[in-house]
Coordinates of C-alpha atoms and ligand atoms in Angstrom, one line a residue:
X1 CA 0.0 0.0 0.0
X2 CA 2.5 2.6 -1.1
X3 CA 1.9 6.3 -1.4
X4 CA -0.8 7.5 -3.6
X5 CA 1.0 9.5 -6.3
X6 CA -1.9 9.6 -8.7
X7 CA -2.4 13.0 -10.2
X8 CA -5.6 14.8 -9.3
X9 CA -7.9 14.0 -6.3
X10 CA -9.0 10.6 -5.3
X11 CA -12.9 10.2 -5.5
X12 CA -14.5 9.1 -2.2
X13 CA -15.8 5.9 -3.6
X14 CA -12.2 4.9 -4.6
X15 CA -10.8 5.8 -1.2
X16 CA -13.6 3.7 0.5
X17 CA -13.0 0.7 -1.7
X18 CA -9.2 0.9 -1.1
X19 CA -9.8 1.2 2.7
X20 CA -12.5 -1.5 3.0
X21 CA -11.0 -4.2 0.7
X22 CA -8.1 -5.3 3.0
X23 CA -10.1 -5.2 6.2
X24 CA -11.1 -8.6 7.8
X25 CA -13.7 -8.5 10.5
X26 CA -12.7 -9.2 14.1
X27 CA -13.5 -12.9 15.0
X28 CA -12.9 -12.9 18.8
X29 CA -16.2 -13.4 20.6
X30 CA -17.6 -13.2 24.1
X31 CA -20.8 -14.1 25.8
X32 CA -22.8 -11.3 27.4
X33 CA -26.0 -10.9 29.4
X34 CA -28.5 -9.4 27.0
X35 CA -28.8 -6.2 29.1
X36 CA -25.1 -5.5 28.5
X37 CA -25.1 -6.4 24.8
X38 CA -26.6 -3.2 23.3
X39 CA -24.1 -1.8 20.7
X40 CA -22.4 -5.2 20.2
X41 CA -22.6 -7.2 17.0
X42 CA -24.1 -10.7 17.1
X43 CA -21.7 -13.5 16.4
X44 CA -24.5 -16.1 16.0
X45 CA -27.8 -16.4 14.3
X46 CA -30.4 -16.1 17.0
X47 CA -33.2 -18.7 16.7
X48 CA -36.2 -18.8 18.9
X49 CA -36.4 -21.8 21.3
X50 CA -40.1 -21.2 21.9
X51 CA -43.3 -19.9 20.3
X52 CA -44.2 -16.3 21.2
X53 CA -46.8 -16.1 22.6
X54 CA -46.3 -19.6 24.0
X55 CA -50.1 -20.2 24.3
X56 CA -53.3 -18.9 22.8
X57 CA -54.3 -15.9 24.9
X58 CA -56.9 -13.2 25.1
X59 CA -56.3 -9.8 23.5
X60 CA -59.1 -8.2 25.6
X61 CA -60.7 -8.2 29.0
X62 CA -64.0 -10.0 28.4
X63 CA -65.5 -13.5 28.0
X64 CA -64.2 -16.6 26.3
X65 CA -66.9 -18.4 24.3
X66 CA -67.6 -21.1 21.8
X67 CA -69.1 -19.6 18.7
X68 CA -71.2 -22.7 18.0
X69 CA -73.0 -22.3 21.3
X70 CA -74.7 -19.1 19.9
X71 CA -77.1 -21.3 17.8
X72 CA -78.4 -22.8 21.1
X73 CA -78.7 -19.9 23.5
X74 CA -78.2 -16.2 24.1
X75 CA -77.6 -16.5 27.9
X76 CA -74.4 -18.0 29.2
X77 CA -73.5 -19.2 32.7
X78 CA -70.1 -18.0 34.0
X79 CA -68.2 -21.2 34.5
X80 CA -65.1 -19.6 36.0
X81 CA -62.2 -17.3 35.4
X82 CA -59.0 -17.3 33.4
X83 CA -56.5 -14.6 34.6
X84 CA -53.0 -13.8 33.4
X85 CA -50.8 -16.4 35.1
X86 CA -53.9 -18.3 36.6
X87 CA -55.5 -20.2 33.7
X88 CA -59.0 -21.8 34.0
X89 CA -58.5 -25.5 34.2
X90 CA -61.9 -26.9 35.2
X91 CA -64.7 -28.6 33.4
X92 CA -66.4 -26.3 31.0
X93 CA -70.0 -27.2 30.2
X94 CA -71.8 -26.3 26.9
X95 CA -73.5 -22.9 26.7
X96 CA -71.2 -21.4 29.4
X97 CA -68.6 -18.8 29.3
X98 CA -65.3 -18.1 31.1
X99 CA -64.5 -14.6 32.4
X100 CA -61.0 -13.8 30.9
X101 CA -58.4 -11.1 31.2
X102 CA -55.9 -9.7 28.7
X103 CA -53.0 -12.1 28.3
X104 CA -54.8 -15.0 30.1
X105 CA -54.7 -18.5 28.5
X106 CA -57.7 -19.3 26.3
X107 CA -59.5 -22.2 27.9
X108 CA -59.5 -25.5 25.9
X109 CA -62.4 -25.6 23.5
X110 CA -63.1 -21.9 23.4
X111 CA -62.7 -20.1 20.0
X112 CA -63.4 -16.4 20.6
X113 CA -63.3 -13.7 23.2
X114 CA -66.0 -11.1 23.4
X115 CA -64.9 -7.8 25.0
X116 CA -66.5 -6.9 28.2
X117 CA -68.0 -3.7 26.8
X118 CA -70.3 -6.0 24.6
X119 CA -71.5 -8.1 27.6
X120 CA -74.3 -7.5 30.1
X121 CA -74.1 -9.4 33.3
X122 CA -77.3 -10.6 34.9
X123 CA -76.6 -12.4 38.2
X124 CA -74.4 -15.4 37.3
X125 CA -75.3 -15.2 33.6
X126 CA -74.2 -13.0 30.7
X127 CA -75.8 -11.9 27.5
X128 CA -73.7 -10.6 24.6
X129 CA -74.2 -8.1 21.9
X130 CA -71.4 -8.9 19.5
X131 CA -72.0 -8.2 15.8
X132 CA -70.0 -10.4 13.4
X133 CA -68.8 -12.9 16.0
X134 CA -66.3 -15.2 14.4
X135 CA -63.9 -17.9 15.6
X136 CA -60.5 -16.4 16.4
X137 CA -62.0 -13.0 17.4
X138 CA -59.8 -11.3 20.0
X139 CA -57.5 -14.3 20.4
X140 CA -53.7 -14.0 20.0
X141 CA -52.8 -17.4 18.7
X142 CA -49.7 -19.4 19.8
X143 CA -46.6 -18.3 17.7
X144 CA -48.5 -15.2 16.4
X145 CA -45.4 -13.0 16.9
X146 CA -42.5 -15.6 16.6
X147 CA -42.5 -19.3 15.9
X148 CA -40.1 -21.8 17.5
X149 CA -37.0 -22.1 15.3
X150 CA -37.5 -18.7 13.6
X151 CA -34.3 -16.7 13.1
X152 CA -35.1 -13.4 14.8
X153 CA -31.7 -11.8 14.4
X154 CA -28.9 -12.7 12.0
X155 CA -25.2 -12.9 12.7
X156 CA -23.8 -9.4 11.9
X157 CA -26.7 -7.5 13.4
X158 CA -25.8 -4.7 15.8
X159 CA -28.0 -5.0 18.9
X160 CA -30.2 -2.1 19.7
X161 CA -32.5 -1.1 22.5
X162 CA -35.3 -2.4 20.4
X163 CA -33.8 -5.9 20.0
X164 CA -33.1 -6.6 23.7
X165 CA -36.7 -6.8 24.9
X166 CA -37.5 -9.1 21.9
X167 CA -34.7 -11.4 22.9
X168 CA -36.0 -11.4 26.4
X169 CA -39.5 -12.6 25.2
X170 CA -37.6 -15.7 24.0
X171 CA -36.2 -16.4 27.5
X172 CA -32.6 -16.0 26.1
X173 CA -30.4 -14.5 28.9
X174 CA -27.0 -14.4 27.1
X175 CA -25.8 -13.9 23.6
X176 CA -22.5 -14.5 21.8
X177 CA -21.1 -11.3 20.3
X178 CA -17.9 -10.1 18.7
X179 CA -15.6 -8.1 20.9
X180 CA -15.7 -4.4 20.2
X181 CA -12.9 -3.0 18.0
X182 CA -10.3 -1.1 20.1
X183 CA -9.5 2.3 18.7
X184 CA -6.6 4.4 19.9
X185 CA -6.6 8.1 19.1
X186 CA -4.6 11.2 19.6
X187 CA -4.3 14.8 18.5
X188 CA -1.0 16.1 17.0
X189 CA 0.1 19.7 17.0
X190 CA 2.4 22.1 19.0
X191 CA -0.4 24.7 19.1
X192 CA -2.8 22.4 21.0
X193 CA -3.6 22.9 24.7
X194 CA -5.8 20.7 26.9
X195 CA -9.0 22.1 28.4
X196 CA -8.6 23.7 31.8
X197 CA -5.4 25.6 30.8
X198 CA -4.7 29.2 29.8
X199 CA -4.0 29.8 26.1
X200 CA -0.7 31.5 25.2
X201 CA 0.0 33.4 22.0
X202 CA -0.6 31.1 19.0
X203 CA -2.3 28.3 20.9
X204 CA -5.8 26.8 20.6
X205 CA -7.7 24.2 22.6
X206 CA -7.6 20.6 21.3
X207 CA -11.2 20.1 20.3
X208 CA -10.7 17.2 17.9
X209 CA -10.4 14.5 20.6
X210 CA -13.9 15.7 21.8
X211 CA -15.2 15.2 18.2
X212 CA -13.5 11.9 17.6
X213 CA -14.1 10.1 21.0
X214 CA -18.0 10.3 20.9
X215 CA -18.0 8.9 17.3
X216 CA -15.7 6.0 18.3
X217 CA -18.1 5.3 21.2
X218 CA -21.2 5.7 19.0
X219 CA -19.7 3.4 16.3
X220 CA -19.6 0.7 19.0
X221 CA -15.9 0.7 19.7
X222 CA -13.7 0.8 22.8
X223 CA -11.8 4.2 22.8
X224 CA -8.3 4.6 24.0
X225 CA -7.4 8.3 24.4
X226 CA -3.6 8.9 24.1
X227 CA -3.9 12.7 24.5
X228 CA -2.2 15.5 22.7
X229 CA 1.2 14.7 21.1
X230 CA 3.4 17.6 20.1
X231 CA 5.0 17.8 16.7
X232 CA 8.2 16.1 18.0
X233 CA 9.5 13.0 16.0
X234 CA 10.6 11.0 19.1
X235 CA 7.3 11.4 21.0
X236 CA 5.2 10.8 17.9
X237 CA 7.1 7.7 17.0
X238 CA 6.8 6.3 20.5
X239 CA 3.0 7.1 20.6
X240 CA 2.4 5.5 17.2
X241 CA 4.2 2.4 18.5
X242 CA 2.2 2.3 21.7
X243 CA -1.1 2.9 19.9
X244 CA -0.5 0.1 17.3
X245 CA 0.2 -2.3 20.2
X246 CA -3.0 -1.5 22.0
X247 CA -5.5 -1.1 19.3
X248 CA -7.1 -2.6 16.1
X249 CA -7.3 0.9 14.6
X250 CA -5.2 4.0 15.3
X251 CA -6.7 7.4 14.5
X252 CA -4.8 10.7 14.6
X253 CA -5.8 14.2 13.7
X254 CA -3.6 16.9 12.2
X255 CA -0.2 16.6 10.5
X256 CA -1.4 14.9 7.3
X257 CA -1.7 18.0 5.1
X258 CA 0.9 19.4 2.8
X259 CA 3.8 21.0 4.7
X260 CA 3.5 18.7 7.6
X261 CA 3.0 15.5 5.7
X262 CA 6.6 14.8 5.0
X263 CA 7.5 15.0 8.6
X264 CA 4.8 12.6 9.9
X265 CA 5.2 10.6 6.7
X266 CA 8.8 9.7 7.5
X267 CA 7.9 8.3 10.9
X268 CA 4.9 6.5 9.6
X269 CA 6.8 5.0 6.7
X270 CA 9.4 3.6 9.2
X271 CA 6.6 2.0 11.2
X272 CA 4.1 0.8 8.6
X273 CA 2.6 1.2 5.2
X274 CA 0.7 4.4 4.8
X275 CA -0.8 6.1 1.8
X276 CA -1.1 9.9 1.9
X277 CA -4.2 10.8 -0.1
X278 CA -5.7 14.0 -1.5
X279 CA -9.4 13.2 -1.6
X280 CA -12.0 14.8 -3.8
X281 CA -13.9 15.8 -0.7
X282 CA -14.6 19.1 0.9
X283 CA -13.8 19.7 3.7
X284 CA -11.3 16.9 4.4
X285 CA -9.0 16.8 1.4
X286 CA -5.8 15.5 3.2
X287 CA -6.3 12.0 4.6
X288 CA -3.9 9.1 5.3
X289 CA -4.7 5.4 5.4
X290 CA -2.7 2.3 5.9
X291 CA -1.3 -0.2 8.5
X292 CA 1.0 0.1 11.5
X293 CA 2.2 -3.4 12.4
X294 CA -1.1 -5.3 13.0
X295 CA -3.3 -2.2 13.4
X296 CA -5.0 -0.1 10.8
X297 CA -4.3 3.6 10.6
X298 CA -6.4 6.6 9.6
X299 CA -4.9 10.0 9.7
X300 CA -7.6 12.7 9.8
X301 CA -7.0 16.3 8.8
X302 CA -6.6 18.7 11.7
X303 CA -9.4 21.1 10.9
X304 CA -12.2 20.2 13.3
X305 CA -15.0 20.0 10.7
X306 CA -12.8 18.0 8.4
X307 CA -11.8 15.6 11.2
X308 CA -15.4 14.8 12.2
X309 CA -16.6 14.7 8.6
X310 CA -13.9 12.2 7.5
X311 CA -14.6 10.1 10.6
X312 CA -18.3 10.0 9.6
X313 CA -17.9 9.5 5.9
X314 CA -14.7 7.3 5.7
X315 CA -13.9 5.8 9.1
X316 CA -17.5 4.8 10.0
X317 CA -17.8 2.2 7.2
X318 CA -14.3 0.9 8.0
X319 CA -15.3 0.4 11.6
X320 CA -18.5 -1.3 10.6
X321 CA -16.5 -3.8 8.5
X322 CA -14.0 -4.3 11.3
X323 CA -16.7 -4.9 13.8
X324 CA -18.4 -7.5 11.7
X325 CA -21.5 -5.3 11.4
X326 CA -22.6 -6.7 8.0
X327 CA -26.0 -4.9 8.1
X328 CA -24.5 -1.4 8.4
X329 CA -26.1 1.0 6.0
X330 CA -24.5 4.1 4.6
X331 CA -26.4 7.3 5.1
X332 CA -29.0 7.8 2.3
X333 CA -29.5 10.9 0.2
X334 CA -32.9 12.6 0.0
X335 CA -33.7 15.4 -2.4
X336 CA -34.5 18.8 -0.8
X337 CA -35.2 22.3 -2.1
X338 CA -32.6 24.7 -0.8
X339 CA -33.6 28.1 0.6
X340 CA -30.0 29.2 0.7
X341 CA -27.3 29.8 -1.9
X342 CA -24.3 27.5 -1.6
X343 CA -20.9 28.6 -2.8
X344 CA -19.0 25.8 -4.6
X345 CA -16.4 25.2 -7.3
X346 CA -16.4 22.0 -9.3
X347 CA -13.8 19.3 -8.4
X348 CA -14.7 17.9 -5.0
X349 CA -17.8 16.4 -3.4
X350 CA -18.8 19.1 -0.9
X351 CA -20.4 18.2 2.5
X352 CA -21.9 21.5 3.6
X353 CA -23.8 21.7 6.8
X354 CA -27.5 22.3 6.7
X355 CA -30.7 22.5 8.7
X356 CA -33.6 20.7 7.1
X357 CA -37.3 20.7 7.9
X358 CA -40.3 19.4 6.1
X359 CA -42.7 21.9 4.6
X360 CA -46.0 20.7 3.1
X361 CA -44.5 17.2 2.8
X362 CA -41.3 18.5 1.0
X363 CA -37.8 18.5 2.5
X364 CA -36.3 22.0 2.5
X365 CA -32.9 23.0 3.7
X366 CA -30.9 26.0 4.7
X367 CA -27.2 26.6 5.2
X368 CA -25.9 26.9 8.8
X369 CA -23.8 29.9 7.7
X370 CA -20.0 30.0 7.7
X371 CA -18.9 26.8 6.0
X372 CA -15.2 27.1 6.8
X373 CA -13.6 23.8 7.7
X374 CA -12.4 25.3 11.0
X375 CA -15.8 26.7 11.9
X376 CA -17.3 24.0 14.1
X377 CA -20.4 25.9 14.9
X378 CA -21.6 24.9 11.4
X379 CA -21.7 21.3 12.6
X380 CA -23.2 22.1 15.9
X381 CA -26.1 23.9 14.3
X382 CA -26.7 21.4 11.6
X383 CA -29.0 18.4 11.4
X384 CA -27.9 17.2 8.0
X385 CA -25.2 17.3 5.3
X386 CA -26.0 19.0 2.1
X387 CA -24.0 16.8 -0.3
X388 CA -23.1 18.8 -3.5
X389 CA -21.9 16.6 -6.3
X390 CA -18.3 16.8 -7.5
X391 CA -18.8 18.5 -10.8
X392 CA -21.4 21.0 -9.5
X393 CA -20.7 24.7 -9.2
X394 CA -22.6 27.4 -7.1
X395 CA -26.1 26.4 -6.1
X396 CA -28.8 29.0 -6.1
X397 CA -31.8 29.2 -3.7
X398 CA -34.7 27.2 -5.1
X399 CA -32.5 24.5 -6.7
X400 CA -32.8 20.8 -5.6
X401 CA -29.9 19.4 -3.6
X402 CA -29.2 16.0 -2.0
X403 CA -29.3 16.0 1.8
X404 CA -28.1 13.2 4.2
X405 CA -29.9 13.3 7.6
X406 CA -27.4 12.7 10.4
X407 CA -27.5 9.1 11.7
X408 CA -27.7 8.5 15.5
X409 CA -23.9 8.6 15.8
X410 CA -23.9 12.4 15.5
X411 CA -26.6 12.9 18.2
Ligands
AMP1 P1 -3.0 20.4 10.4 O1 -3.8 19.3 9.7 O2 -2.1 19.8 11.5 O3 -2.2 21.2 9.5 O4 -4.0 21.3 11.1 C1 -5.0 22.1 10.3 C2 -5.7 23.1 11.2 O5 -6.5 22.4 12.2 C3 -4.8 24.0 11.9 O6 -5.5 25.3 12.0 C4 -4.7 23.4 13.3 O7 -4.4 24.3 14.3 C5 -6.1 22.8 13.5 N1 -6.1 21.7 14.4 C6 -5.3 20.6 14.3 N2 -5.5 19.8 15.3 C7 -6.5 20.3 16.0 C8 -7.2 19.9 17.2 N3 -6.9 18.7 17.8 N4 -8.2 20.6 17.7 C9 -8.5 21.8 17.0 N5 -7.9 22.3 15.9 C10 -6.9 21.5 15.4
MG2 MG1 -0.7 20.3 12.9

């Protein structure tokens, strides 16, 4: 994976395919209680050991009846009760009915439930006023939701808060998952200061670690924060070595643009195989990708918007592959009418930051204002990217643009 010397800028699709093709998913697994497994990727197909519901039960509070009895009588003796967890298990004579509650087992031989609002109790008897009474009415049959043996979740699914209660309905207490990818990250730059310190002339606060860490967490990885590393070859080299030992993926910000690249490049070339790319993406043009011993490496540009954007657009799919998350979906584009003008010159795919809303069933979008790659407020205000195609120039208000709503990793 030598340097990318190709003239011109590398299209995003090409960069993604070069990054993804060498990655093999992590195969180490662990067994976790289901309540601790949210955000992990399933290492097994999950099959149901039971039917859900496990027995025919009532969908209503009411009376369980046999539809055929209605040709004999319109008054029914109450033979007993079936409550949730306390089924009716006695003899049930013809022309009688069983008082039943929601979720209670349907008594043997009964084929419908009449809701209590359609019943009139007179002493120990009931009369019903139920139009269109049919067998099956208000009964939730065995296996209505899930049948024994059904695959409810496939290997490669990432477990969500919606999956866990479904797994619990099956009585499954633990699941086999892949271990999370370990991702070490650090910021590079002599100008960077940690929060809680005073800034001196020419210094700025290190904000990129605060943009990168939540994304590593939200992508479902274990984050290893190696801090701020000054532009000093010895320290950088030692940190790269330490990071590569600890992690499956090493992410840095800064030091990959022209001017600094040669310097970082020398160290990285000693330690691994890294390509320094100029991508046809704005913001985010300088980007490095390769391997450091057994770890993968992504070098993000230093500008804060560029760092988060390249994490989202390029590193997110890489992590999905590494994590074995085969069902990961790339953000989808939706057409929207823009209310703002967007400045753009042809040559790079531009991810401007926008605020969308829906007006009369139509997506409309506005710019968040200053679109400089250093102006992070444009990300903070946004709820979508306005993705302007590579060859497109300026966009005028009223034109149609493609927007990508942020996925939950940016919330
Ligand atoms: P570089 O890619 O190192 O040339 O940095 C490009 C720009 O991003 C410069 O203005 C840096 O000061 C800024 N920058 C680099 N790293 C960070 C960081 N961790 N937090 C905030 N800004 C940064
Ligand atoms: Mg720098």
